C-alpha cells in the first residue's frame, strides 16, 4: 500500500471515530452496554449482573433518564468465552455506539477487552473483586482490590481462627494466580514457612474434587489449624463444597474462606456442606440498613420474585452506575474523555451505610466484611473493618509493584514509579 493511500485511510478512520463519538451524542437515547456471560461456566454468577443493570437503567429512566434522554440497554452474551468478550465489546462500542459498558467477571475476560476499550476510547465499569496490579485510564474498578478482600480475610483467619497452615485453592487463570502470589508473599512476611502453604489450581468448570479434597484433608491433619483460601470461580464451587461434605470436612475442622461465593451462587443449592464456612466481601444481603432494605425490596419487585437474592458485585454495579450518572451530569455530556476526567472524586452511597468515593487510581473506597454461611444461603457478619478501605491498584507485597502508584488526576499515569519518578512501571 502506498503512503498517500495509507494516510488517506488513516484520516478516514480518524474521521469515522470522531463521527462515531458525534453520533453517540446525537442519538435519541443514551445507550449503555452490558457485557456479561449469559451462558457457559460463568453464567451462574454473571446473569444476575445483567439483570442488575437492566434494573438500574429502568430506575434511572423513571427519574427522567439522563441529560434529558432515556437510557437504552444493549445486552450481548460473551458466553464465558474470553476472546468473544473482546469481539462483543467492539460490537457494543463501534456498532451500537454505547456511552459506557458495564461488564466482565473474570480477570481473563477483562484483560481480553482492555485493548478494545483503549483503541476505541470507551469506558468499562468492572464490578468484581480482582488481583490488582492494574490501573487503566478507560477502566473503573468498583470491585475489591486485594487489600479490600484477600489480605483482610487472611488477617481474620490468622488472628481470630488461629490458622497456621494455608491452602490457597483457585481456578487456573490470572486472578487466582496473582492473588495467591500476593497472599503467599504476605504470609511469608508474617513468618509462615513454605511447608505450611499448599497451592492448588483447577480448570474452569472442574467437577471431580475427590483427590484435591483428600490432599487438603491430609495437609490439615498435621496438628496445626488449617484453612482454605478459595479463589475457585463459577460453577466449580458446587462440587467442591459437596466433596468437602462427602469427606467429612466441617468448617470447625478446616474453614474455607471464599472470594467468589456469594448469595447468588448459594441460591438453590444444598447449603448443608457449606454451613459455617466463610466468605469475604464488601457487601452482604443480610446487612441491615435502610438503603439495603429499600434496594432489596425494589430488586425483588423487579424480578417478580420475593426470594430473589442480592450480592456484592450487584452492589458494585449500583455504586459504579450511580457514579457514572453523576459524572455525566457533571460533565454535561457522555463524551468518554470528559466523563473519565469527571469521575475521580465522585461519591455515591453504598448499600451498607457508607459513601464510596472514586479515587484517582480508578478504584473506590469500600468496607470489608467476613460472613459465615447460614442454612438459608445468607451470611452472618462475623467481622468488619471500622470504616471504608481505599483500594490499592498495586500491591506492596510484590517486588515489581511496591514502588508503583496509579494517579490519573495529577500524574495521568496508571503505573507511576515513585523511585524513578517516571511513568511506565520499571
Short mmCIF file of N, CA, C and O in Angstrom, two decimals, residues 25-158:
data_model
loop_
_atom_site.label_atom_id
_atom_site.label_comp_id
_atom_site.label_asym_id
_atom_site.label_seq_id
_atom_site.Cartn_x
_atom_site.Cartn_y
_atom_site.Cartn_z
N UNK A 25 -23.54 11.16 20.61
CA UNK A 25 -24.14 12.34 21.21
C UNK A 25 -25.49 12.68 20.58
O UNK A 25 -26.38 13.22 21.22
N UNK A 26 -25.63 12.39 19.28
CA UNK A 26 -26.82 12.79 18.54
C UNK A 26 -27.97 11.80 18.68
O UNK A 26 -29.09 12.08 18.25
N UNK A 27 -27.72 10.63 19.28
CA UNK A 27 -28.77 9.62 19.40
C UNK A 27 -29.92 10.13 20.28
O UNK A 27 -29.73 10.94 21.18
N UNK A 28 -31.10 9.57 20.03
CA UNK A 28 -32.28 9.96 20.82
C UNK A 28 -32.24 9.36 22.21
O UNK A 28 -32.87 9.85 23.13
N UNK A 29 -31.53 8.25 22.35
CA UNK A 29 -31.33 7.63 23.66
C UNK A 29 -29.84 7.58 23.95
O UNK A 29 -29.01 7.70 23.05
N UNK A 30 -29.51 7.39 25.21
CA UNK A 30 -28.12 7.13 25.60
C UNK A 30 -28.01 5.62 25.80
O UNK A 30 -28.68 5.05 26.67
N UNK A 31 -27.18 4.99 24.99
CA UNK A 31 -27.06 3.53 25.05
C UNK A 31 -26.01 3.11 26.08
O UNK A 31 -24.93 3.69 26.14
N UNK A 32 -26.36 2.09 26.84
CA UNK A 32 -25.48 1.55 27.88
C UNK A 32 -25.21 0.09 27.56
O UNK A 32 -26.15 -0.71 27.43
N UNK A 33 -23.94 -0.28 27.42
CA UNK A 33 -23.57 -1.64 27.08
C UNK A 33 -23.52 -2.54 28.30
O UNK A 33 -23.03 -2.14 29.36
N UNK A 34 -24.04 -3.77 28.15
CA UNK A 34 -24.00 -4.76 29.23
C UNK A 34 -23.28 -5.99 28.69
O UNK A 34 -23.76 -6.67 27.78
N UNK A 35 -22.10 -6.27 29.27
CA UNK A 35 -21.18 -7.29 28.74
C UNK A 35 -20.97 -8.39 29.79
O UNK A 35 -19.92 -8.45 30.44
N UNK A 36 -21.97 -9.22 29.98
CA UNK A 36 -21.90 -10.30 30.97
C UNK A 36 -22.29 -11.63 30.34
O UNK A 36 -23.20 -11.69 29.51
N UNK A 37 -21.63 -12.70 30.78
CA UNK A 37 -21.91 -14.05 30.26
C UNK A 37 -23.29 -14.52 30.69
O UNK A 37 -23.59 -14.57 31.89
N UNK A 38 -24.11 -14.88 29.71
CA UNK A 38 -25.45 -15.39 29.97
C UNK A 38 -25.51 -16.89 29.72
O UNK A 38 -26.55 -17.52 29.88
N UNK A 39 -24.37 -17.46 29.31
CA UNK A 39 -24.26 -18.91 29.09
C UNK A 39 -22.82 -19.32 29.41
O UNK A 39 -21.94 -18.47 29.53
N UNK A 40 -22.61 -20.63 29.57
CA UNK A 40 -21.26 -21.11 29.90
C UNK A 40 -21.02 -21.13 31.39
O UNK A 40 -21.91 -20.84 32.20
N UNK A 41 -19.78 -21.43 31.78
CA UNK A 41 -19.44 -21.70 33.19
C UNK A 41 -19.66 -20.50 34.11
O UNK A 41 -19.91 -20.66 35.30
N UNK A 42 -19.58 -19.27 33.59
CA UNK A 42 -19.72 -18.08 34.44
C UNK A 42 -21.14 -17.53 34.50
O UNK A 42 -21.41 -16.56 35.21
N UNK A 43 -22.07 -18.15 33.77
CA UNK A 43 -23.45 -17.66 33.77
C UNK A 43 -24.06 -17.70 35.17
O UNK A 43 -24.88 -16.85 35.52
N UNK A 44 -23.64 -18.68 36.00
CA UNK A 44 -24.14 -18.79 37.37
C UNK A 44 -23.93 -17.49 38.15
O UNK A 44 -24.72 -17.13 39.02
N UNK A 45 -22.87 -16.78 37.83
CA UNK A 45 -22.54 -15.54 38.54
C UNK A 45 -22.93 -14.28 37.76
O UNK A 45 -23.32 -13.27 38.35
N UNK A 46 -22.82 -14.33 36.42
CA UNK A 46 -22.94 -13.10 35.64
C UNK A 46 -24.35 -12.73 35.19
O UNK A 46 -24.65 -11.56 34.96
N UNK A 47 -25.23 -13.74 35.05
CA UNK A 47 -26.57 -13.44 34.54
C UNK A 47 -27.28 -12.42 35.42
O UNK A 47 -27.94 -11.49 34.94
N UNK A 48 -27.13 -12.56 36.73
CA UNK A 48 -27.79 -11.63 37.65
C UNK A 48 -27.24 -10.21 37.52
O UNK A 48 -27.94 -9.23 37.79
N UNK A 49 -25.98 -10.07 37.07
CA UNK A 49 -25.41 -8.73 36.90
C UNK A 49 -26.01 -8.05 35.68
O UNK A 49 -26.20 -6.82 35.67
N UNK A 50 -26.33 -8.85 34.65
CA UNK A 50 -27.07 -8.29 33.50
C UNK A 50 -28.41 -7.76 33.97
O UNK A 50 -28.83 -6.65 33.64
N UNK A 51 -29.12 -8.56 34.78
CA UNK A 51 -30.43 -8.14 35.30
C UNK A 51 -30.30 -6.91 36.19
O UNK A 51 -31.17 -6.03 36.18
N UNK A 52 -29.22 -6.84 36.97
CA UNK A 52 -28.99 -5.67 37.82
C UNK A 52 -28.89 -4.40 36.99
O UNK A 52 -29.48 -3.36 37.33
N UNK A 53 -28.18 -4.48 35.89
CA UNK A 53 -28.03 -3.30 35.02
C UNK A 53 -29.37 -2.92 34.38
O UNK A 53 -29.69 -1.72 34.28
N UNK A 54 -30.15 -3.90 33.97
CA UNK A 54 -31.48 -3.60 33.42
C UNK A 54 -32.35 -2.91 34.46
O UNK A 54 -33.08 -1.95 34.16
N UNK A 55 -32.25 -3.38 35.70
CA UNK A 55 -32.99 -2.77 36.82
C UNK A 55 -32.55 -1.32 37.05
O UNK A 55 -33.38 -0.41 37.17
N UNK A 56 -31.24 -1.10 37.10
CA UNK A 56 -30.72 0.26 37.36
C UNK A 56 -31.11 1.23 36.25
O UNK A 56 -31.44 2.39 36.51
N UNK A 57 -31.06 0.75 35.01
CA UNK A 57 -31.43 1.59 33.87
C UNK A 57 -32.92 1.92 33.92
O UNK A 57 -33.32 3.08 33.70
N UNK A 58 -33.73 0.94 34.26
CA UNK A 58 -35.18 1.19 34.41
C UNK A 58 -35.45 2.22 35.50
O UNK A 58 -36.27 3.13 35.33
N UNK A 59 -34.76 2.07 36.63
CA UNK A 59 -34.93 3.02 37.75
C UNK A 59 -34.52 4.43 37.36
O UNK A 59 -35.18 5.41 37.70
N UNK A 60 -33.40 4.55 36.62
CA UNK A 60 -32.93 5.87 36.19
C UNK A 60 -33.91 6.50 35.20
O UNK A 60 -34.16 7.71 35.24
N UNK A 61 -34.48 5.69 34.34
CA UNK A 61 -35.47 6.20 33.37
C UNK A 61 -36.73 6.69 34.07
O UNK A 61 -37.38 7.64 33.61
N UNK A 62 -37.08 6.06 35.20
CA UNK A 62 -38.23 6.53 35.99
C UNK A 62 -37.98 7.94 36.53
O UNK A 62 -38.92 8.70 36.76
N UNK A 63 -36.71 8.26 36.74
CA UNK A 63 -36.34 9.59 37.24
C UNK A 63 -36.19 10.61 36.11
O UNK A 63 -35.79 11.74 36.34
N UNK A 64 -36.43 10.18 34.87
CA UNK A 64 -36.32 11.10 33.74
C UNK A 64 -35.12 10.85 32.86
O UNK A 64 -34.84 11.63 31.95
N UNK A 65 -34.39 9.75 33.13
CA UNK A 65 -33.24 9.42 32.29
C UNK A 65 -32.02 10.24 32.65
O UNK A 65 -31.77 10.53 33.83
N UNK A 66 -31.28 10.65 31.64
CA UNK A 66 -30.01 11.33 31.85
C UNK A 66 -29.80 12.36 30.74
O UNK A 66 -29.97 12.03 29.55
N UNK A 67 -29.49 13.57 31.10
CA UNK A 67 -29.31 14.67 30.14
C UNK A 67 -30.54 14.84 29.23
O UNK A 67 -30.42 15.16 28.04
N UNK A 68 -31.70 14.57 29.81
CA UNK A 68 -32.93 14.75 29.05
C UNK A 68 -33.24 13.61 28.09
O UNK A 68 -34.17 13.72 27.28
N UNK A 69 -32.46 12.53 28.14
CA UNK A 69 -32.68 11.39 27.25
C UNK A 69 -32.92 10.13 28.08
O UNK A 69 -32.44 10.01 29.21
N UNK A 70 -33.66 9.20 27.50
CA UNK A 70 -33.84 7.90 28.13
C UNK A 70 -32.58 7.06 27.93
O UNK A 70 -31.88 7.20 26.92
N UNK A 71 -32.30 6.21 28.89
CA UNK A 71 -31.20 5.25 28.75
C UNK A 71 -31.73 4.00 28.07
O UNK A 71 -32.85 3.57 28.32
N UNK A 72 -30.90 3.40 27.22
CA UNK A 72 -31.27 2.19 26.49
C UNK A 72 -30.20 1.13 26.70
O UNK A 72 -29.02 1.36 26.39
N UNK A 73 -30.61 -0.01 27.25
CA UNK A 73 -29.66 -1.10 27.49
C UNK A 73 -29.38 -1.86 26.20
O UNK A 73 -30.30 -2.14 25.43
N UNK A 74 -28.11 -2.16 25.96
CA UNK A 74 -27.73 -3.03 24.84
C UNK A 74 -27.03 -4.25 25.45
O UNK A 74 -25.94 -4.13 26.02
N UNK A 75 -27.69 -5.40 25.37
CA UNK A 75 -27.21 -6.62 26.03
C UNK A 75 -26.59 -7.57 25.00
O UNK A 75 -27.17 -7.82 23.94
N UNK A 76 -25.39 -8.06 25.30
CA UNK A 76 -24.75 -9.10 24.48
C UNK A 76 -24.36 -10.26 25.38
O UNK A 76 -24.28 -10.10 26.60
N UNK A 77 -24.11 -11.42 24.79
CA UNK A 77 -23.69 -12.59 25.55
C UNK A 77 -22.32 -13.08 25.09
O UNK A 77 -22.20 -13.75 24.06
N UNK A 78 -21.26 -12.75 25.87
CA UNK A 78 -19.92 -13.26 25.51
C UNK A 78 -19.71 -14.73 25.89
O UNK A 78 -18.65 -15.29 25.61
N UNK A 79 -20.71 -15.33 26.55
CA UNK A 79 -20.80 -16.80 26.68
C UNK A 79 -19.61 -17.46 27.39
O UNK A 79 -19.24 -18.59 27.04
N UNK A 80 -19.02 -16.78 28.37
CA UNK A 80 -17.87 -17.33 29.11
C UNK A 80 -16.71 -17.70 28.18
O UNK A 80 -15.88 -18.55 28.50
N UNK A 81 -16.66 -17.04 27.03
CA UNK A 81 -15.64 -17.28 26.01
C UNK A 81 -14.76 -16.02 25.96
O UNK A 81 -15.20 -14.97 25.51
N UNK A 82 -13.52 -16.14 26.45
CA UNK A 82 -12.72 -14.93 26.70
C UNK A 82 -12.42 -14.12 25.44
O UNK A 82 -12.58 -12.90 25.44
N UNK A 83 -12.03 -14.73 24.30
CA UNK A 83 -11.84 -13.93 23.08
C UNK A 83 -13.14 -13.28 22.60
O UNK A 83 -13.13 -12.19 22.04
N UNK A 84 -14.27 -13.98 22.85
CA UNK A 84 -15.57 -13.44 22.41
C UNK A 84 -15.91 -12.16 23.18
O UNK A 84 -16.62 -11.30 22.66
N UNK A 85 -15.41 -12.03 24.41
CA UNK A 85 -15.61 -10.79 25.16
C UNK A 85 -15.10 -9.58 24.36
O UNK A 85 -15.75 -8.54 24.30
N UNK A 86 -13.91 -9.73 23.77
CA UNK A 86 -13.32 -8.63 23.00
C UNK A 86 -14.18 -8.31 21.78
O UNK A 86 -14.41 -7.13 21.46
N UNK A 87 -14.65 -9.36 21.11
CA UNK A 87 -15.49 -9.14 19.92
C UNK A 87 -16.79 -8.43 20.29
O UNK A 87 -17.23 -7.51 19.60
N UNK A 88 -17.40 -8.86 21.39
CA UNK A 88 -18.66 -8.27 21.82
C UNK A 88 -18.46 -6.83 22.33
O UNK A 88 -19.33 -5.97 22.15
N UNK A 89 -17.31 -6.57 22.96
CA UNK A 89 -17.01 -5.20 23.39
C UNK A 89 -16.90 -4.28 22.18
O UNK A 89 -17.44 -3.16 22.17
N UNK A 90 -16.21 -4.75 21.16
CA UNK A 90 -16.07 -3.97 19.92
C UNK A 90 -17.44 -3.72 19.28
O UNK A 90 -17.72 -2.62 18.81
N UNK A 91 -18.28 -4.75 19.29
CA UNK A 91 -19.63 -4.62 18.74
C UNK A 91 -20.42 -3.54 19.49
O UNK A 91 -21.08 -2.69 18.88
N UNK A 92 -20.34 -3.57 20.82
CA UNK A 92 -21.07 -2.58 21.63
C UNK A 92 -20.61 -1.16 21.33
O UNK A 92 -21.43 -0.25 21.19
N UNK A 93 -19.28 -0.97 21.24
CA UNK A 93 -18.74 0.38 21.09
C UNK A 93 -18.84 0.87 19.64
O UNK A 93 -19.35 1.96 19.37
N UNK A 94 -18.35 0.06 18.71
CA UNK A 94 -18.26 0.51 17.32
C UNK A 94 -19.60 0.48 16.59
O UNK A 94 -19.92 1.39 15.83
N UNK A 95 -20.39 -0.57 16.83
CA UNK A 95 -21.66 -0.70 16.09
C UNK A 95 -22.83 -0.08 16.85
O UNK A 95 -23.63 0.66 16.28
N UNK A 96 -22.91 -0.37 18.15
CA UNK A 96 -24.07 0.09 18.92
C UNK A 96 -23.89 1.48 19.52
O UNK A 96 -24.84 2.05 20.02
N UNK A 97 -22.65 2.00 19.46
CA UNK A 97 -22.36 3.37 19.92
C UNK A 97 -22.78 3.59 21.39
O UNK A 97 -23.40 4.59 21.72
N UNK A 98 -22.42 2.64 22.25
CA UNK A 98 -22.76 2.79 23.66
C UNK A 98 -21.89 3.88 24.29
O UNK A 98 -20.75 4.11 23.88
N UNK A 99 -22.45 4.54 25.31
CA UNK A 99 -21.72 5.61 26.01
C UNK A 99 -20.74 5.04 27.03
O UNK A 99 -19.71 5.65 27.34
N UNK A 100 -21.07 3.88 27.58
CA UNK A 100 -20.21 3.20 28.55
C UNK A 100 -20.64 1.74 28.59
O UNK A 100 -21.73 1.39 28.14
N UNK A 101 -19.76 0.90 29.15
CA UNK A 101 -20.04 -0.53 29.25
C UNK A 101 -19.88 -0.96 30.71
O UNK A 101 -18.92 -0.56 31.38
N UNK A 102 -20.82 -1.78 31.16
CA UNK A 102 -20.74 -2.38 32.49
C UNK A 102 -20.61 -3.88 32.28
O UNK A 102 -21.51 -4.50 31.68
N UNK A 103 -19.50 -4.48 32.72
CA UNK A 103 -19.36 -5.89 32.40
C UNK A 103 -18.10 -6.56 32.87
O UNK A 103 -17.28 -5.98 33.58
N UNK A 104 -17.98 -7.84 32.46
CA UNK A 104 -16.91 -8.78 32.79
C UNK A 104 -17.07 -9.31 34.22
O UNK A 104 -17.63 -8.65 35.09
N UNK A 105 -16.55 -10.48 34.45
CA UNK A 105 -16.41 -11.05 35.79
C UNK A 105 -14.96 -11.50 35.97
O UNK A 105 -14.24 -10.96 36.79
N UNK A 106 -14.54 -12.47 35.20
CA UNK A 106 -13.17 -12.98 35.38
C UNK A 106 -12.16 -11.95 34.87
O UNK A 106 -12.45 -11.14 33.98
N UNK A 107 -10.97 -12.01 35.44
CA UNK A 107 -9.90 -11.11 35.00
C UNK A 107 -9.46 -11.41 33.58
O UNK A 107 -9.04 -10.51 32.86
N UNK A 108 -9.55 -12.68 33.18
CA UNK A 108 -9.14 -13.01 31.81
C UNK A 108 -10.10 -12.37 30.80
O UNK A 108 -9.68 -11.92 29.73
N UNK A 109 -11.37 -12.23 31.17
CA UNK A 109 -12.30 -11.53 30.28
C UNK A 109 -12.00 -10.04 30.26
O UNK A 109 -12.05 -9.40 29.20
N UNK A 110 -11.65 -9.49 31.42
CA UNK A 110 -11.30 -8.06 31.48
C UNK A 110 -10.03 -7.78 30.67
O UNK A 110 -9.97 -6.82 29.90
N UNK A 111 -9.03 -8.63 30.84
CA UNK A 111 -7.78 -8.45 30.09
C UNK A 111 -8.03 -8.57 28.59
O UNK A 111 -7.39 -7.88 27.79
N UNK A 112 -8.98 -9.42 28.22
CA UNK A 112 -9.31 -9.62 26.81
C UNK A 112 -9.88 -8.34 26.18
O UNK A 112 -9.60 -8.04 25.02
N UNK A 113 -10.67 -7.58 26.95
CA UNK A 113 -11.34 -6.40 26.37
C UNK A 113 -10.52 -5.11 26.50
O UNK A 113 -10.83 -4.12 25.83
N UNK A 114 -9.50 -5.10 27.35
CA UNK A 114 -8.73 -3.86 27.58
C UNK A 114 -8.25 -3.19 26.30
O UNK A 114 -8.43 -1.97 26.13
N UNK A 115 -7.62 -3.94 25.36
CA UNK A 115 -7.14 -3.27 24.13
C UNK A 115 -8.26 -2.60 23.33
O UNK A 115 -8.04 -1.57 22.70
N UNK A 116 -9.46 -3.19 23.38
CA UNK A 116 -10.60 -2.63 22.64
C UNK A 116 -11.02 -1.30 23.25
O UNK A 116 -11.27 -0.32 22.53
N UNK A 117 -11.10 -1.25 24.58
CA UNK A 117 -11.50 0.00 25.25
C UNK A 117 -10.47 1.10 25.05
O UNK A 117 -10.83 2.28 24.91
N UNK A 118 -9.19 0.72 25.00
CA UNK A 118 -8.14 1.73 24.75
C UNK A 118 -8.19 2.22 23.31
O UNK A 118 -8.14 3.42 23.06
N UNK A 119 -8.33 1.29 22.39
CA UNK A 119 -8.34 1.64 20.96
C UNK A 119 -9.53 2.53 20.61
O UNK A 119 -9.40 3.54 19.92
N UNK A 120 -10.72 2.15 21.11
CA UNK A 120 -11.94 2.86 20.74
C UNK A 120 -12.32 3.93 21.76
O UNK A 120 -13.32 4.63 21.58
N UNK A 121 -11.51 4.06 22.81
CA UNK A 121 -11.67 5.10 23.83
C UNK A 121 -13.08 5.13 24.40
O UNK A 121 -13.81 6.11 24.28
N UNK A 122 -13.44 4.03 25.07
CA UNK A 122 -14.72 3.96 25.77
C UNK A 122 -14.45 3.65 27.24
O UNK A 122 -13.29 3.55 27.65
N UNK A 123 -15.52 3.49 28.02
CA UNK A 123 -15.38 3.33 29.48
C UNK A 123 -15.95 1.97 29.89
O UNK A 123 -17.07 1.62 29.53
N UNK A 124 -15.17 1.22 30.70
CA UNK A 124 -15.63 -0.04 31.28
C UNK A 124 -15.74 0.12 32.79
O UNK A 124 -14.78 0.54 33.45
N UNK A 125 -16.90 -0.24 33.33
CA UNK A 125 -17.05 -0.37 34.78
C UNK A 125 -17.00 -1.86 35.11
O UNK A 125 -17.84 -2.64 34.66
N UNK A 126 -15.99 -2.23 35.92
CA UNK A 126 -15.71 -3.64 36.22
C UNK A 126 -16.09 -3.90 37.69
O UNK A 126 -15.48 -3.34 38.60
N UNK A 127 -17.11 -4.77 37.95
CA UNK A 127 -17.72 -4.83 39.27
C UNK A 127 -17.27 -5.95 40.20
O UNK A 127 -17.94 -6.23 41.20
N UNK A 128 -16.17 -6.62 39.89
CA UNK A 128 -15.84 -7.84 40.62
C UNK A 128 -14.47 -7.73 41.28
O UNK A 128 -13.55 -7.11 40.74
N UNK A 129 -14.33 -8.37 42.44
CA UNK A 129 -13.03 -8.43 43.11
C UNK A 129 -12.00 -8.98 42.14
O UNK A 129 -12.30 -9.85 41.34
N UNK A 130 -10.78 -8.46 42.25
CA UNK A 130 -9.76 -8.93 41.30
C UNK A 130 -8.39 -8.83 41.93
O UNK A 130 -8.24 -8.47 43.10
N UNK A 131 -7.35 -9.16 41.15
CA UNK A 131 -6.00 -9.33 41.69
C UNK A 131 -5.21 -8.04 41.80
O UNK A 131 -4.07 -8.03 42.29
N UNK A 132 -5.77 -6.91 41.35
CA UNK A 132 -4.99 -5.67 41.33
C UNK A 132 -3.93 -5.71 40.24
O UNK A 132 -4.10 -6.37 39.21
N UNK A 133 -2.84 -5.01 40.47
CA UNK A 133 -1.73 -4.98 39.50
C UNK A 133 -2.17 -4.37 38.18
O UNK A 133 -1.69 -4.77 37.12
N UNK A 134 -3.07 -3.39 38.25
CA UNK A 134 -3.58 -2.79 37.03
C UNK A 134 -4.30 -1.48 37.36
O UNK A 134 -4.96 -1.37 38.38
N UNK A 135 -4.13 -0.50 36.50
CA UNK A 135 -4.95 0.71 36.55
C UNK A 135 -4.94 1.31 35.16
O UNK A 135 -3.94 1.88 34.73
N UNK A 136 -6.04 1.14 34.47
CA UNK A 136 -6.15 1.62 33.09
C UNK A 136 -7.02 2.88 33.05
O UNK A 136 -8.01 2.98 33.78
N UNK A 137 -6.67 3.79 32.17
CA UNK A 137 -7.42 5.04 32.05
C UNK A 137 -8.88 4.80 31.70
O UNK A 137 -9.77 5.52 32.18
N UNK A 138 -9.17 3.79 30.91
CA UNK A 138 -10.53 3.55 30.43
C UNK A 138 -11.35 2.62 31.30
O UNK A 138 -12.48 2.29 30.96
N UNK A 139 -10.78 2.18 32.44
CA UNK A 139 -11.47 1.23 33.30
C UNK A 139 -11.66 1.82 34.70
O UNK A 139 -10.75 2.45 35.24
N UNK A 140 -12.84 1.58 35.27
CA UNK A 140 -13.12 1.96 36.66
C UNK A 140 -13.48 0.69 37.42
O UNK A 140 -14.41 -0.04 37.05
N UNK A 141 -12.70 0.42 38.47
CA UNK A 141 -12.74 -0.85 39.18
C UNK A 141 -13.58 -0.69 40.44
O UNK A 141 -13.11 -0.13 41.44
N UNK A 142 -14.84 -1.16 40.40
CA UNK A 142 -15.73 -0.97 41.55
C UNK A 142 -15.78 -2.20 42.46
O UNK A 142 -16.41 -2.15 43.52
N UNK A 143 -15.14 -3.30 42.05
CA UNK A 143 -14.98 -4.45 42.92
C UNK A 143 -13.76 -4.26 43.82
O UNK A 143 -13.07 -3.25 43.75
N UNK A 144 -13.47 -5.26 44.65
CA UNK A 144 -12.39 -5.15 45.62
C UNK A 144 -11.02 -5.42 44.99
O UNK A 144 -10.86 -6.32 44.17
N UNK A 145 -10.04 -4.62 45.40
CA UNK A 145 -8.63 -4.94 45.18
C UNK A 145 -8.18 -5.88 46.30
O UNK A 145 -8.91 -6.05 47.29
N UNK A 146 -7.02 -6.53 46.17
CA UNK A 146 -6.60 -7.49 47.22
C UNK A 146 -6.61 -6.93 48.64
O UNK A 146 -6.95 -7.64 49.58
N UNK A 147 -6.26 -5.64 48.81
CA UNK A 147 -6.24 -5.07 50.17
C UNK A 147 -7.63 -4.80 50.70
O UNK A 147 -7.80 -4.42 51.86
N UNK A 148 -8.67 -5.02 49.86
CA UNK A 148 -10.06 -4.82 50.31
C UNK A 148 -10.81 -6.15 50.45
O UNK A 148 -12.00 -6.15 50.71
N UNK A 149 -10.10 -7.27 50.30
CA UNK A 149 -10.77 -8.58 50.44
C UNK A 149 -9.79 -9.66 50.89
O UNK A 149 -9.92 -10.21 51.97
N UNK A 150 -8.79 -9.96 50.06
CA UNK A 150 -7.91 -11.10 50.32
C UNK A 150 -7.05 -10.91 51.57
O UNK A 150 -7.00 -11.79 52.44
N UNK A 151 -6.38 -9.78 51.66
CA UNK A 151 -5.50 -9.52 52.82
C UNK A 151 -6.30 -9.47 54.13
O UNK A 151 -5.92 -10.12 55.11
N UNK A 152 -7.42 -8.72 54.19
CA UNK A 152 -8.21 -8.72 55.44
C UNK A 152 -8.72 -10.11 55.82
O UNK A 152 -8.80 -10.43 57.01
N UNK A 153 -9.06 -10.93 54.82
CA UNK A 153 -9.57 -12.28 55.12
C UNK A 153 -8.49 -13.14 55.77
O UNK A 153 -8.76 -13.86 56.74
N UNK A 154 -7.27 -13.06 55.25
CA UNK A 154 -6.15 -13.81 55.82
C UNK A 154 -5.83 -13.30 57.23
O UNK A 154 -5.58 -14.10 58.15
N UNK A 155 -5.87 -11.99 57.41
CA UNK A 155 -5.64 -11.42 58.75
C UNK A 155 -6.67 -11.94 59.75
O UNK A 155 -6.34 -12.27 60.90
N UNK A 156 -7.93 -12.01 59.30
CA UNK A 156 -9.01 -12.51 60.18
C UNK A 156 -8.74 -13.96 60.58
O UNK A 156 -8.84 -14.33 61.75
N UNK A 157 -8.41 -14.81 59.60
CA UNK A 157 -8.18 -16.23 59.89
C UNK A 157 -7.00 -16.43 60.83
O UNK A 157 -7.06 -17.26 61.74
N UNK A 158 -5.94 -15.65 60.62
CA UNK A 158 -4.75 -15.79 61.47
C UNK A 158 -5.04 -15.35 62.91
O UNK A 158 -4.65 -16.01 63.87
#
